[in-house]
């Protein structure tokens, strides 16, 4: 179940109940490997990692943490293979029948009874995009609100020529620019933190403004944004 950037808000700020790290942070150890049957190891591409919520108590942890901590070895004697038991470290519920067939992490481990297709799947490029977008959201809140929408007719002459130049950079003219213009006044520090800007009208990614540019125009819908 792939978690798209639009759905990441509900994971924001929540921590893994096993390791205490943020669910939207990961390490190389968390990254998924594919099940390949030739004995080789193959990392999933694009990079992804998984989160699993205990069906009994609802607490969420990295799949790697379930692998490391949630699944325990049960020794059956010297000559027998050990069995593995997946239990929730929080509520103690047994989450799968015991098994002796445990696949290594790097051979494409899946949680017993809870295959990857049924757990949260996070693609790291999606998470990075979400974090960049939410940084812009925080800038918006920090300056006392989101972008302010103004009419194209109300902008000053210098702003109008900035918009015309920004339109030119995406192959448009001022005639193509939509009537509703969005205005944001970031400080230099806020501007330096911008990693991604989204069109306030259609949501398409905007070209990142150069440090001297005071406007960007959405190549998709022609909406201008004053910075
Ligand atoms: Zn964890
Ligand atoms: Zn639980
Ligand atoms: Zn747009």
PDB file of C-alpha atoms and ligand atoms in Angstrom:
ATOM      1  CA  UNK A   1       0.000   0.000   0.000  1.00  0.00           C
ATOM      2  CA  UNK A   2       1.999   2.950  -1.273  1.00  0.00           C
ATOM      3  CA  UNK A   3       1.771   6.098   0.847  1.00  0.00           C
ATOM      4  CA  UNK A   4       1.739   9.060  -1.513  1.00  0.00           C
ATOM      5  CA  UNK A   5       2.967  12.511  -0.418  1.00  0.00           C
ATOM      6  CA  UNK A   6      -0.673  13.635  -0.080  1.00  0.00           C
ATOM      7  CA  UNK A   7      -1.212  11.001   2.601  1.00  0.00           C
ATOM      8  CA  UNK A   8       1.975  11.612   4.560  1.00  0.00           C
ATOM      9  CA  UNK A   9       0.499  14.288   6.820  1.00  0.00           C
ATOM     10  CA  UNK A  10      -0.931  11.667   9.130  1.00  0.00           C
ATOM     11  CA  UNK A  11       2.545  10.201   9.711  1.00  0.00           C
ATOM     12  CA  UNK A  12       4.165  13.601  10.263  1.00  0.00           C
ATOM     13  CA  UNK A  13       5.785  13.931  13.687  1.00  0.00           C
ATOM     14  CA  UNK A  14       4.914  10.361  14.724  1.00  0.00           C
ATOM     15  CA  UNK A  15       7.682   8.119  15.995  1.00  0.00           C
ATOM     16  CA  UNK A  16       8.320   4.405  15.668  1.00  0.00           C
ATOM     17  CA  UNK A  17       7.224   2.792  18.944  1.00  0.00           C
ATOM     18  CA  UNK A  18      10.171   0.392  18.793  1.00  0.00           C
ATOM     19  CA  UNK A  19      13.196   2.569  17.928  1.00  0.00           C
ATOM     20  CA  UNK A  20      11.851   6.036  18.710  1.00  0.00           C
ATOM     21  CA  UNK A  21      12.908   7.507  15.362  1.00  0.00           C
ATOM     22  CA  UNK A  22      10.427   9.445  13.228  1.00  0.00           C
ATOM     23  CA  UNK A  23       8.387   7.228  10.925  1.00  0.00           C
ATOM     24  CA  UNK A  24       9.208   9.607   8.072  1.00  0.00           C
ATOM     25  CA  UNK A  25      12.936   9.123   8.706  1.00  0.00           C
ATOM     26  CA  UNK A  26      14.814   6.035   7.638  1.00  0.00           C
ATOM     27  CA  UNK A  27      18.323   4.618   7.496  1.00  0.00           C
ATOM     28  CA  UNK A  28      19.956   2.345   4.935  1.00  0.00           C
ATOM     29  CA  UNK A  29      19.038  -0.585   7.183  1.00  0.00           C
ATOM     30  CA  UNK A  30      15.340   0.144   6.660  1.00  0.00           C
ATOM     31  CA  UNK A  31      15.517   0.014   2.880  1.00  0.00           C
ATOM     32  CA  UNK A  32      13.766  -2.903   1.241  1.00  0.00           C
ATOM     33  CA  UNK A  33      15.365  -5.701  -0.701  1.00  0.00           C
ATOM     34  CA  UNK A  34      13.559  -7.704  -3.327  1.00  0.00           C
ATOM     35  CA  UNK A  35      12.978 -11.415  -3.165  1.00  0.00           C
ATOM     36  CA  UNK A  36      15.213 -12.849  -5.858  1.00  0.00           C
ATOM     37  CA  UNK A  37      15.560 -16.556  -6.289  1.00  0.00           C
ATOM     38  CA  UNK A  38      19.051 -16.661  -7.760  1.00  0.00           C
ATOM     39  CA  UNK A  39      20.794 -16.181  -4.422  1.00  0.00           C
ATOM     40  CA  UNK A  40      21.818 -12.620  -5.255  1.00  0.00           C
ATOM     41  CA  UNK A  41      20.681  -9.518  -3.394  1.00  0.00           C
ATOM     42  CA  UNK A  42      18.757  -6.708  -5.033  1.00  0.00           C
ATOM     43  CA  UNK A  43      17.664  -3.473  -3.424  1.00  0.00           C
ATOM     44  CA  UNK A  44      14.216  -2.241  -4.323  1.00  0.00           C
ATOM     45  CA  UNK A  45      14.230   0.596  -6.800  1.00  0.00           C
ATOM     46  CA  UNK A  46      13.205   3.325  -6.238  1.00  0.00           C
ATOM     47  CA  UNK A  47      14.402   3.098  -2.644  1.00  0.00           C
ATOM     48  CA  UNK A  48      11.530   2.176  -0.397  1.00  0.00           C
ATOM     49  CA  UNK A  49      10.906   1.177   3.172  1.00  0.00           C
ATOM     50  CA  UNK A  50       7.889  -0.178   4.988  1.00  0.00           C
ATOM     51  CA  UNK A  51       5.931   0.596   8.125  1.00  0.00           C
ATOM     52  CA  UNK A  52       3.660  -1.855   9.869  1.00  0.00           C
ATOM     53  CA  UNK A  53       0.915  -1.118  12.378  1.00  0.00           C
ATOM     54  CA  UNK A  54       0.108  -3.764  14.976  1.00  0.00           C
ATOM     55  CA  UNK A  55      -3.425  -4.921  14.067  1.00  0.00           C
ATOM     56  CA  UNK A  56      -4.184  -5.279  17.767  1.00  0.00           C
ATOM     57  CA  UNK A  57      -2.944  -2.043  19.400  1.00  0.00           C
ATOM     58  CA  UNK A  58      -2.415   0.080  16.280  1.00  0.00           C
ATOM     59  CA  UNK A  59       1.137   1.143  17.148  1.00  0.00           C
ATOM     60  CA  UNK A  60       3.361   1.700  14.122  1.00  0.00           C
ATOM     61  CA  UNK A  61       7.006   0.748  13.627  1.00  0.00           C
ATOM     62  CA  UNK A  62       9.511   0.449  10.812  1.00  0.00           C
ATOM     63  CA  UNK A  63       9.378  -3.005   9.273  1.00  0.00           C
ATOM     64  CA  UNK A  64      13.087  -3.303  10.062  1.00  0.00           C
ATOM     65  CA  UNK A  65      12.301  -2.775  13.742  1.00  0.00           C
ATOM     66  CA  UNK A  66       9.708  -5.552  13.626  1.00  0.00           C
ATOM     67  CA  UNK A  67      12.377  -7.742  12.012  1.00  0.00           C
ATOM     68  CA  UNK A  68      15.032  -6.826  14.583  1.00  0.00           C
ATOM     69  CA  UNK A  69      12.931  -6.680  17.741  1.00  0.00           C
ATOM     70  CA  UNK A  70       9.394  -7.923  17.064  1.00  0.00           C
ATOM     71  CA  UNK A  71      10.370 -11.336  15.769  1.00  0.00           C
ATOM     72  CA  UNK A  72      11.999 -13.547  18.384  1.00  0.00           C
ATOM     73  CA  UNK A  73      13.891 -16.797  18.041  1.00  0.00           C
ATOM     74  CA  UNK A  74      12.553 -19.824  19.916  1.00  0.00           C
ATOM     75  CA  UNK A  75      15.230 -22.488  20.379  1.00  0.00           C
ATOM     76  CA  UNK A  76      13.925 -26.043  19.988  1.00  0.00           C
ATOM     77  CA  UNK A  77      17.060 -27.927  20.986  1.00  0.00           C
ATOM     78  CA  UNK A  78      20.535 -28.450  19.572  1.00  0.00           C
ATOM     79  CA  UNK A  79      19.653 -30.186  16.356  1.00  0.00           C
ATOM     80  CA  UNK A  80      16.459 -28.474  15.379  1.00  0.00           C
ATOM     81  CA  UNK A  81      16.170 -25.248  13.462  1.00  0.00           C
ATOM     82  CA  UNK A  82      14.828 -22.471  15.676  1.00  0.00           C
ATOM     83  CA  UNK A  83      11.325 -21.242  15.154  1.00  0.00           C
ATOM     84  CA  UNK A  84      10.483 -17.569  14.907  1.00  0.00           C
ATOM     85  CA  UNK A  85       7.573 -15.881  16.572  1.00  0.00           C
ATOM     86  CA  UNK A  86       6.299 -12.422  15.632  1.00  0.00           C
ATOM     87  CA  UNK A  87       4.745 -10.675  18.599  1.00  0.00           C
ATOM     88  CA  UNK A  88       3.992  -7.023  19.232  1.00  0.00           C
ATOM     89  CA  UNK A  89       6.542  -5.600  21.710  1.00  0.00           C
ATOM     90  CA  UNK A  90       3.872  -3.198  22.933  1.00  0.00           C
ATOM     91  CA  UNK A  91       0.749  -5.287  23.505  1.00  0.00           C
ATOM     92  CA  UNK A  92       2.230  -8.791  23.346  1.00  0.00           C
ATOM     93  CA  UNK A  93      -0.206 -10.071  20.724  1.00  0.00           C
ATOM     94  CA  UNK A  94       1.051 -12.933  18.538  1.00  0.00           C
ATOM     95  CA  UNK A  95       0.817 -11.588  15.001  1.00  0.00           C
ATOM     96  CA  UNK A  96       1.597 -14.704  12.958  1.00  0.00           C
ATOM     97  CA  UNK A  97       1.907 -18.459  13.393  1.00  0.00           C
ATOM     98  CA  UNK A  98       5.398 -19.573  14.385  1.00  0.00           C
ATOM     99  CA  UNK A  99       7.651 -20.390  11.479  1.00  0.00           C
ATOM    100  CA  UNK A 100      11.068 -21.933  11.000  1.00  0.00           C
ATOM    101  CA  UNK A 101      11.487 -20.448   7.534  1.00  0.00           C
ATOM    102  CA  UNK A 102      12.828 -17.000   8.192  1.00  0.00           C
ATOM    103  CA  UNK A 103      14.209 -15.146   5.176  1.00  0.00           C
ATOM    104  CA  UNK A 104      17.116 -12.760   5.810  1.00  0.00           C
ATOM    105  CA  UNK A 105      16.436  -9.056   5.444  1.00  0.00           C
ATOM    106  CA  UNK A 106      18.702  -8.793   2.416  1.00  0.00           C
ATOM    107  CA  UNK A 107      17.036 -11.757   0.744  1.00  0.00           C
ATOM    108  CA  UNK A 108      13.698  -9.986   0.666  1.00  0.00           C
ATOM    109  CA  UNK A 109      12.258 -10.578   4.141  1.00  0.00           C
ATOM    110  CA  UNK A 110       8.521 -10.076   4.526  1.00  0.00           C
ATOM    111  CA  UNK A 111       6.621 -10.107   7.802  1.00  0.00           C
ATOM    112  CA  UNK A 112       4.959 -13.507   8.240  1.00  0.00           C
ATOM    113  CA  UNK A 113       1.202 -13.255   7.560  1.00  0.00           C
ATOM    114  CA  UNK A 114       1.661  -9.555   6.681  1.00  0.00           C
ATOM    115  CA  UNK A 115       3.255  -9.388   3.219  1.00  0.00           C
ATOM    116  CA  UNK A 116       4.680  -6.165   1.810  1.00  0.00           C
ATOM    117  CA  UNK A 117       1.577  -5.714  -0.341  1.00  0.00           C
ATOM    118  CA  UNK A 118      -0.466  -5.186   2.834  1.00  0.00           C
ATOM    119  CA  UNK A 119       1.807  -2.875   4.844  1.00  0.00           C
ATOM    120  CA  UNK A 120       2.597   0.818   4.373  1.00  0.00           C
ATOM    121  CA  UNK A 121       5.126   1.298   1.587  1.00  0.00           C
ATOM    122  CA  UNK A 122       7.097   4.548   1.505  1.00  0.00           C
ATOM    123  CA  UNK A 123       9.163   5.500  -1.507  1.00  0.00           C
ATOM    124  CA  UNK A 124      12.012   7.700  -0.308  1.00  0.00           C
ATOM    125  CA  UNK A 125      11.685  10.129  -3.285  1.00  0.00           C
ATOM    126  CA  UNK A 126       8.026  10.623  -2.239  1.00  0.00           C
ATOM    127  CA  UNK A 127       9.047  11.326   1.360  1.00  0.00           C
ATOM    128  CA  UNK A 128      11.717  13.799   0.236  1.00  0.00           C
ATOM    129  CA  UNK A 129       9.157  15.551  -1.988  1.00  0.00           C
ATOM    130  CA  UNK A 130       6.679  15.685   0.887  1.00  0.00           C
ATOM    131  CA  UNK A 131       9.275  17.104   3.280  1.00  0.00           C
ATOM    132  CA  UNK A 132      10.219  19.782   0.745  1.00  0.00           C
ATOM    133  CA  UNK A 133       6.568  20.668   0.193  1.00  0.00           C
ATOM    134  CA  UNK A 134       5.864  20.842   3.902  1.00  0.00           C
ATOM    135  CA  UNK A 135       8.861  23.163   4.355  1.00  0.00           C
ATOM    136  CA  UNK A 136       7.159  25.554   1.944  1.00  0.00           C
ATOM    137  CA  UNK A 137       3.963  25.136   3.970  1.00  0.00           C
ATOM    138  CA  UNK A 138       5.867  26.055   7.125  1.00  0.00           C
ATOM    139  CA  UNK A 139       7.298  29.137   5.410  1.00  0.00           C
ATOM    140  CA  UNK A 140       3.744  30.081   4.479  1.00  0.00           C
ATOM    141  CA  UNK A 141       2.579  29.736   8.096  1.00  0.00           C
ATOM    142  CA  UNK A 142       5.653  31.540   9.416  1.00  0.00           C
ATOM    143  CA  UNK A 143       4.810  34.634   7.389  1.00  0.00           C
ATOM    144  CA  UNK A 144       1.271  34.658   8.702  1.00  0.00           C
ATOM    145  CA  UNK A 145      -0.647  32.652   6.168  1.00  0.00           C
ATOM    146  CA  UNK A 146      -0.457  31.044   2.800  1.00  0.00           C
ATOM    147  CA  UNK A 147       0.209  32.854  -0.437  1.00  0.00           C
ATOM    148  CA  UNK A 148      -2.064  35.833  -0.780  1.00  0.00           C
ATOM    149  CA  UNK A 149      -4.088  35.850  -3.990  1.00  0.00           C
ATOM    150  CA  UNK A 150      -4.245  39.204  -5.780  1.00  0.00           C
ATOM    151  CA  UNK A 151      -5.512  40.274  -9.193  1.00  0.00           C
ATOM    152  CA  UNK A 152      -3.041  40.710 -12.028  1.00  0.00           C
ATOM    153  CA  UNK A 153      -4.446  44.220 -12.483  1.00  0.00           C
ATOM    154  CA  UNK A 154      -3.403  45.213  -8.959  1.00  0.00           C
ATOM    155  CA  UNK A 155       0.313  44.473  -9.212  1.00  0.00           C
ATOM    156  CA  UNK A 156       2.829  47.300  -9.535  1.00  0.00           C
ATOM    157  CA  UNK A 157       4.637  47.999 -12.809  1.00  0.00           C
ATOM    158  CA  UNK A 158       7.965  46.506 -11.583  1.00  0.00           C
ATOM    159  CA  UNK A 159       6.074  43.410 -10.406  1.00  0.00           C
ATOM    160  CA  UNK A 160       4.350  43.196 -13.765  1.00  0.00           C
ATOM    161  CA  UNK A 161       7.658  43.212 -15.613  1.00  0.00           C
ATOM    162  CA  UNK A 162       9.032  40.579 -13.192  1.00  0.00           C
ATOM    163  CA  UNK A 163       6.021  38.422 -14.047  1.00  0.00           C
ATOM    164  CA  UNK A 164       6.575  39.013 -17.762  1.00  0.00           C
ATOM    165  CA  UNK A 165      10.204  37.895 -17.413  1.00  0.00           C
ATOM    166  CA  UNK A 166       9.159  34.836 -15.392  1.00  0.00           C
ATOM    167  CA  UNK A 167       6.578  33.980 -18.067  1.00  0.00           C
ATOM    168  CA  UNK A 168       9.267  34.229 -20.721  1.00  0.00           C
ATOM    169  CA  UNK A 169      11.450  31.763 -18.812  1.00  0.00           C
ATOM    170  CA  UNK A 170       8.738  29.100 -19.205  1.00  0.00           C
ATOM    171  CA  UNK A 171       7.993  29.978 -22.835  1.00  0.00           C
ATOM    172  CA  UNK A 172       4.924  32.150 -22.181  1.00  0.00           C
ATOM    173  CA  UNK A 173       4.060  35.827 -22.461  1.00  0.00           C
ATOM    174  CA  UNK A 174       2.258  38.149 -20.036  1.00  0.00           C
ATOM    175  CA  UNK A 175      -0.919  37.511 -22.073  1.00  0.00           C
ATOM    176  CA  UNK A 176      -0.777  33.854 -21.034  1.00  0.00           C
ATOM    177  CA  UNK A 177      -0.579  34.703 -17.338  1.00  0.00           C
ATOM    178  CA  UNK A 178      -3.735  33.940 -15.367  1.00  0.00           C
ATOM    179  CA  UNK A 179      -5.670  36.791 -13.749  1.00  0.00           C
ATOM    180  CA  UNK A 180      -5.126  35.474 -10.222  1.00  0.00           C
ATOM    181  CA  UNK A 181      -1.581  36.091  -8.966  1.00  0.00           C
ATOM    182  CA  UNK A 182      -0.120  34.684  -5.746  1.00  0.00           C
ATOM    183  CA  UNK A 183       2.129  36.784  -3.579  1.00  0.00           C
ATOM    184  CA  UNK A 184       4.661  35.496  -1.022  1.00  0.00           C
ATOM    185  CA  UNK A 185       7.376  37.521   0.637  1.00  0.00           C
ATOM    186  CA  UNK A 186      10.024  35.095   1.879  1.00  0.00           C
ATOM    187  CA  UNK A 187      13.020  36.347   3.839  1.00  0.00           C
ATOM    188  CA  UNK A 188      16.421  35.511   2.310  1.00  0.00           C
ATOM    189  CA  UNK A 189      16.774  32.713   4.890  1.00  0.00           C
ATOM    190  CA  UNK A 190      13.370  31.283   3.985  1.00  0.00           C
ATOM    191  CA  UNK A 191      14.168  31.542   0.308  1.00  0.00           C
ATOM    192  CA  UNK A 192      17.459  29.685   0.759  1.00  0.00           C
ATOM    193  CA  UNK A 193      15.529  26.807   2.374  1.00  0.00           C
ATOM    194  CA  UNK A 194      13.103  26.430  -0.508  1.00  0.00           C
ATOM    195  CA  UNK A 195      13.563  23.050  -2.095  1.00  0.00           C
ATOM    196  CA  UNK A 196      10.354  22.840  -4.042  1.00  0.00           C
ATOM    197  CA  UNK A 197       7.583  25.263  -4.875  1.00  0.00           C
ATOM    198  CA  UNK A 198       4.137  24.137  -5.880  1.00  0.00           C
ATOM    199  CA  UNK A 199       1.715  26.101  -8.029  1.00  0.00           C
ATOM    200  CA  UNK A 200      -0.950  27.510  -5.713  1.00  0.00           C
ATOM    201  CA  UNK A 201      -3.535  27.096  -8.460  1.00  0.00           C
ATOM    202  CA  UNK A 202      -2.938  23.659  -9.996  1.00  0.00           C
ATOM    203  CA  UNK A 203      -0.371  22.042  -7.678  1.00  0.00           C
ATOM    204  CA  UNK A 204       2.214  21.424 -10.412  1.00  0.00           C
ATOM    205  CA  UNK A 205       5.852  21.888  -9.368  1.00  0.00           C
ATOM    206  CA  UNK A 206       7.129  25.383 -10.163  1.00  0.00           C
ATOM    207  CA  UNK A 207      10.588  26.094 -11.525  1.00  0.00           C
ATOM    208  CA  UNK A 208      12.819  27.107  -8.613  1.00  0.00           C
ATOM    209  CA  UNK A 209      13.456  30.853  -8.734  1.00  0.00           C
ATOM    210  CA  UNK A 210      17.013  32.049  -9.138  1.00  0.00           C
ATOM    211  CA  UNK A 211      18.201  34.159  -6.217  1.00  0.00           C
ATOM    212  CA  UNK A 212      17.554  37.354  -8.212  1.00  0.00           C
ATOM    213  CA  UNK A 213      14.157  36.365  -9.580  1.00  0.00           C
ATOM    214  CA  UNK A 214      11.105  37.926  -7.961  1.00  0.00           C
ATOM    215  CA  UNK A 215       8.461  35.902  -9.756  1.00  0.00           C
ATOM    216  CA  UNK A 216       7.826  32.415 -11.100  1.00  0.00           C
ATOM    217  CA  UNK A 217       5.108  31.404 -13.527  1.00  0.00           C
ATOM    218  CA  UNK A 218       3.586  27.933 -13.567  1.00  0.00           C
ATOM    219  CA  UNK A 219       4.528  26.297 -16.886  1.00  0.00           C
ATOM    220  CA  UNK A 220       1.358  24.223 -16.640  1.00  0.00           C
ATOM    221  CA  UNK A 221      -1.467  26.702 -15.998  1.00  0.00           C
ATOM    222  CA  UNK A 222       0.232  30.102 -16.354  1.00  0.00           C
ATOM    223  CA  UNK A 223      -0.385  31.262 -12.782  1.00  0.00           C
ATOM    224  CA  UNK A 224       2.178  33.812 -11.583  1.00  0.00           C
ATOM    225  CA  UNK A 225       3.718  33.779  -8.107  1.00  0.00           C
ATOM    226  CA  UNK A 226       5.426  36.886  -6.738  1.00  0.00           C
ATOM    227  CA  UNK A 227       8.224  36.152  -4.281  1.00  0.00           C
TER     228      UNK A 227
HETATM  229 ZN1  LIG B   1      11.775   1.933  14.078  1.00  0.00          ZN
HETATM  230 ZN1  LIG B   2       0.391  -4.275  19.513  1.00  0.00          ZN
HETATM  231 ZN1  LIG B   3      -0.262  25.873 -12.172  1.00  0.00          ZN
END
